[in-house]
Amino acid sequence: MKFGMGQPLTRLEDERLISGRGQFTADHDEARQLHAFVMRSPYAHATLKHLNVDAAKQAPGVAAILTHHDISQAGLGQLSYKLGLKSREGKEMVLPPRPLLAMGRVRYVGEPIAFIVAESVEQARDAAEMIEIEFDDLPSITELARSVDADMPQIWPDAPHNVCLDWHQGDQAKTEAAFKNAAHIVKLRLINNRLISHPLETRNATGVYDATRDHYTLYTGGQGVHAIQDAMADYIFKQPKSHFRVITNDVGGGFGTKMFPIAEQALVLLAAKMTGHPVKWVGERSDTAQGDAHGRDNLSIAELAVDKNGKFLALRVDTLANMGAYLSPYGPYIATKAGTGMLPGLYDIQAAYVQVRCVFTNTTPVDAYRGAGRPEASYVIERLVDAAARQLKISPVEIRRRNFITPAQMPYRCALGQVYDSGDFNQHLDAALVRADYAGFPARQAAARKNGKLLGFGISTYVEACAGGAGEKCRIEIAPDGAITLFVGTQNNGQGHETAYAQIVGDMLQIDPRTIRLVQGDTAQVATGGGTGGSRSVPVGGAAFKAAALTLIDQAIQRGGEILGMATTELVYSDGEVMVKQGIGNNRKLSLTELADYGKKTKGEKTFVAMGSFTPPAYTYPNGTHGVELAIDQATGAVEILRYTVVDDMGRVINPDMLAGQVYGGIAQGVGQALLEECVYDPHSGQLMTASFMDYAMPRSDLLPMIDFSTKNVLCTTNPLGMKGAGEAGAIGAPPAVINAVLNALAPLGIDHIDMPATPHKIWQLMQKAKG
């Protein structure tokens, strides 16, 4: 089929978006709306000694100023909720309260204190300057490595040494025995640097309250409307879900940060009720830096036990994971169950043990960021593998070959419990080395050295667990006028859901996908949904649509039999029509439009509907090889990436162009983490030092060359479409590949370790130290 699955159909949403017809939350205005501004804490840790908003309430245009007192008076709940994780002794994790607005004390720079509502944002900002507020500054701790020391400030009284959760996984006794028998032990101290996601579109929310129905409508950019509806109804307002409608239109990037509810979403709704006006809040870039959940921020001591032949025996990892001052909904899960199972990577490691301590600091809460635990795991194992290659004097390629899980071992249960269903890891490693001209690298390296450049080549392999968890429901509706509409509870954030779902359904129904429309992001039109995250939308939602399409075909044949007065065994579905089988002597056909029109006329149906659902029986495991060739200027430490090669196994591909786009974007973010991005707090004051783009370095187009992307796919055996998920893969494989390349370039100087981000200044300092 011309535009079916596997074809490079141009994205259906692109014309609308690039012509300026996109509809983002900030584009939505309500009559008589007011505007809001959030006053945030300038202190990392302080007691709120005095807070008076009386004078500010009299400022021009001001309609309301909310503080914690107003939240309490309204009877609203908090953002926190039970996560269900337990420490190694079986104790529940420490779950501190997280108020919508600061309650007596602030615990990080950027914590919301007051919500000012006025006729304009400028008036609200001016009024914030008039709020009388006094703080008693308290000692703060923002450094992860020192957060558990006995003499550090205690953030929560029921979390000794600031430990929220002490969690472990694996067979400790088997792992210790393997280490005792190892010929070599490789050990690294690795930092996974804190990041700010900085999506193009900042967070936003517009609240509307209908007093006649006691009903709230929330317009907000996010990664799933149902989780927000649940939070507003169950945890915060404590009213039935039927009182809340959440609408998300176009979204300018999510990256995990927009998966969960935020205080401002509840605040606009409460302010709308209090003022009798719709209330609109659009975050500024500083709100993103200070208020949005940050990503990563791990410190790991990682060890690999290796025998005399270079075979990996066991893996041992001890990680400190920064949670920030409060728990964000998925923060502890990201640091534990979401990522640790991927620590063995693609390697046949028979024993593994991991300990994770989730700790509080006086920093912005940490949560999911593209990859959510899997990039952290991949970075650990791929850095260890290269370090083992150096220590044993084996090439990085050869040591990987010796330790790969083989296709004959599939399905393979890893030492930490994950079960890989499929994959041929040597296949994509071989292909990547050929496409990168790895054989020609020594000659290029020697030539570059004559010109004062240090050339390095780094590889990493990766695997991630994705597209699992909760199921997804969907429906297909065909109107009597022929319009075909899909409904599903995932949420497009720029991935191209309109195109992917239309291609899947179009392929199944044998119709042009360009005639299909998608509805997402509205709790009034879609009753349930798991949202978007963990590369789940198309593998899970798409499988649900496959089921719905098969149901529709069955229903179409049954209805065709009704209309034609024939047995269903005499009919067949083909090219969007129900027709009589060849050889029966009747060439009658019925289109889907005719079937829908029949239902309207005879059954009173508005549309011809088919439902579908899919619950994943297991995760899918995309995997691949990244190869990076780069040059380092010895005079400045500047890094130039010369070649970037990636060969992935994504299972079945729905749209190769969209797949490539996902991989390119992930690589850009991964390279940004490796070379540029770092969220930095001053260790003395707790101030966020990288709160704007003047100080936080974002990846730009000149950072990367043209990326050589290809696939060597092995179909997934646990997904009905054969898919493996693709949204996060680039961000997982890129950081270790880049850092391995940097260290390969610096190896002639005797440098064998560097932490991300490998900035020119950091590289230059290491080179100066090495040269004496």
Short mmCIF file of N, CA and C in Angstrom, two decimals, residues 183-184 306-312 392 394 398-399 402-403:
data_model
loop_
_atom_site.label_atom_id
_atom_site.label_comp_id
_atom_site.label_asym_id
_atom_site.label_seq_id
_atom_site.Cartn_x
_atom_site.Cartn_y
_atom_site.Cartn_z
N ALA A 183 39.54 -12.30 38.00
CA ALA A 183 40.95 -11.99 37.70
C ALA A 183 41.18 -10.49 37.65
N HIS A 184 40.17 -9.73 37.30
CA HIS A 184 40.27 -8.27 37.20
C HIS A 184 39.01 -7.64 37.77
N VAL A 306 35.76 -9.30 36.01
CA VAL A 306 36.11 -9.84 34.70
C VAL A 306 37.09 -10.99 34.88
N ASP A 307 36.93 -12.07 34.11
CA ASP A 307 37.88 -13.18 34.21
C ASP A 307 39.11 -12.91 33.35
N LYS A 308 40.03 -13.85 33.35
CA LYS A 308 41.32 -13.64 32.66
C LYS A 308 41.16 -13.53 31.15
N ASN A 309 40.02 -14.01 30.62
CA ASN A 309 39.80 -13.98 29.17
C ASN A 309 38.94 -12.79 28.73
N GLY A 310 38.66 -11.90 29.66
CA GLY A 310 37.86 -10.74 29.30
C GLY A 310 36.37 -10.99 29.36
N LYS A 311 35.94 -12.07 29.99
CA LYS A 311 34.50 -12.37 30.12
C LYS A 311 33.97 -11.72 31.39
N PHE A 312 32.87 -11.02 31.25
CA PHE A 312 32.26 -10.34 32.39
C PHE A 312 31.61 -11.38 33.31
N LEU A 392 42.40 -4.31 30.46
CA LEU A 392 42.81 -5.63 29.99
C LEU A 392 43.56 -5.56 28.66
N ILE A 394 42.38 -4.91 25.68
CA ILE A 394 41.57 -5.52 24.62
C ILE A 394 40.84 -4.39 23.92
N GLU A 398 36.28 -5.74 20.51
CA GLU A 398 36.46 -7.15 20.81
C GLU A 398 35.87 -7.54 22.16
N ILE A 399 36.06 -6.69 23.16
CA ILE A 399 35.53 -7.04 24.48
C ILE A 399 34.00 -7.08 24.47
N ARG A 402 32.96 -10.47 22.85
CA ARG A 402 33.15 -11.61 23.74
C ARG A 402 32.01 -11.75 24.76
N ASN A 403 31.30 -10.66 25.00
CA ASN A 403 30.33 -10.65 26.09
C ASN A 403 28.88 -10.45 25.67
#
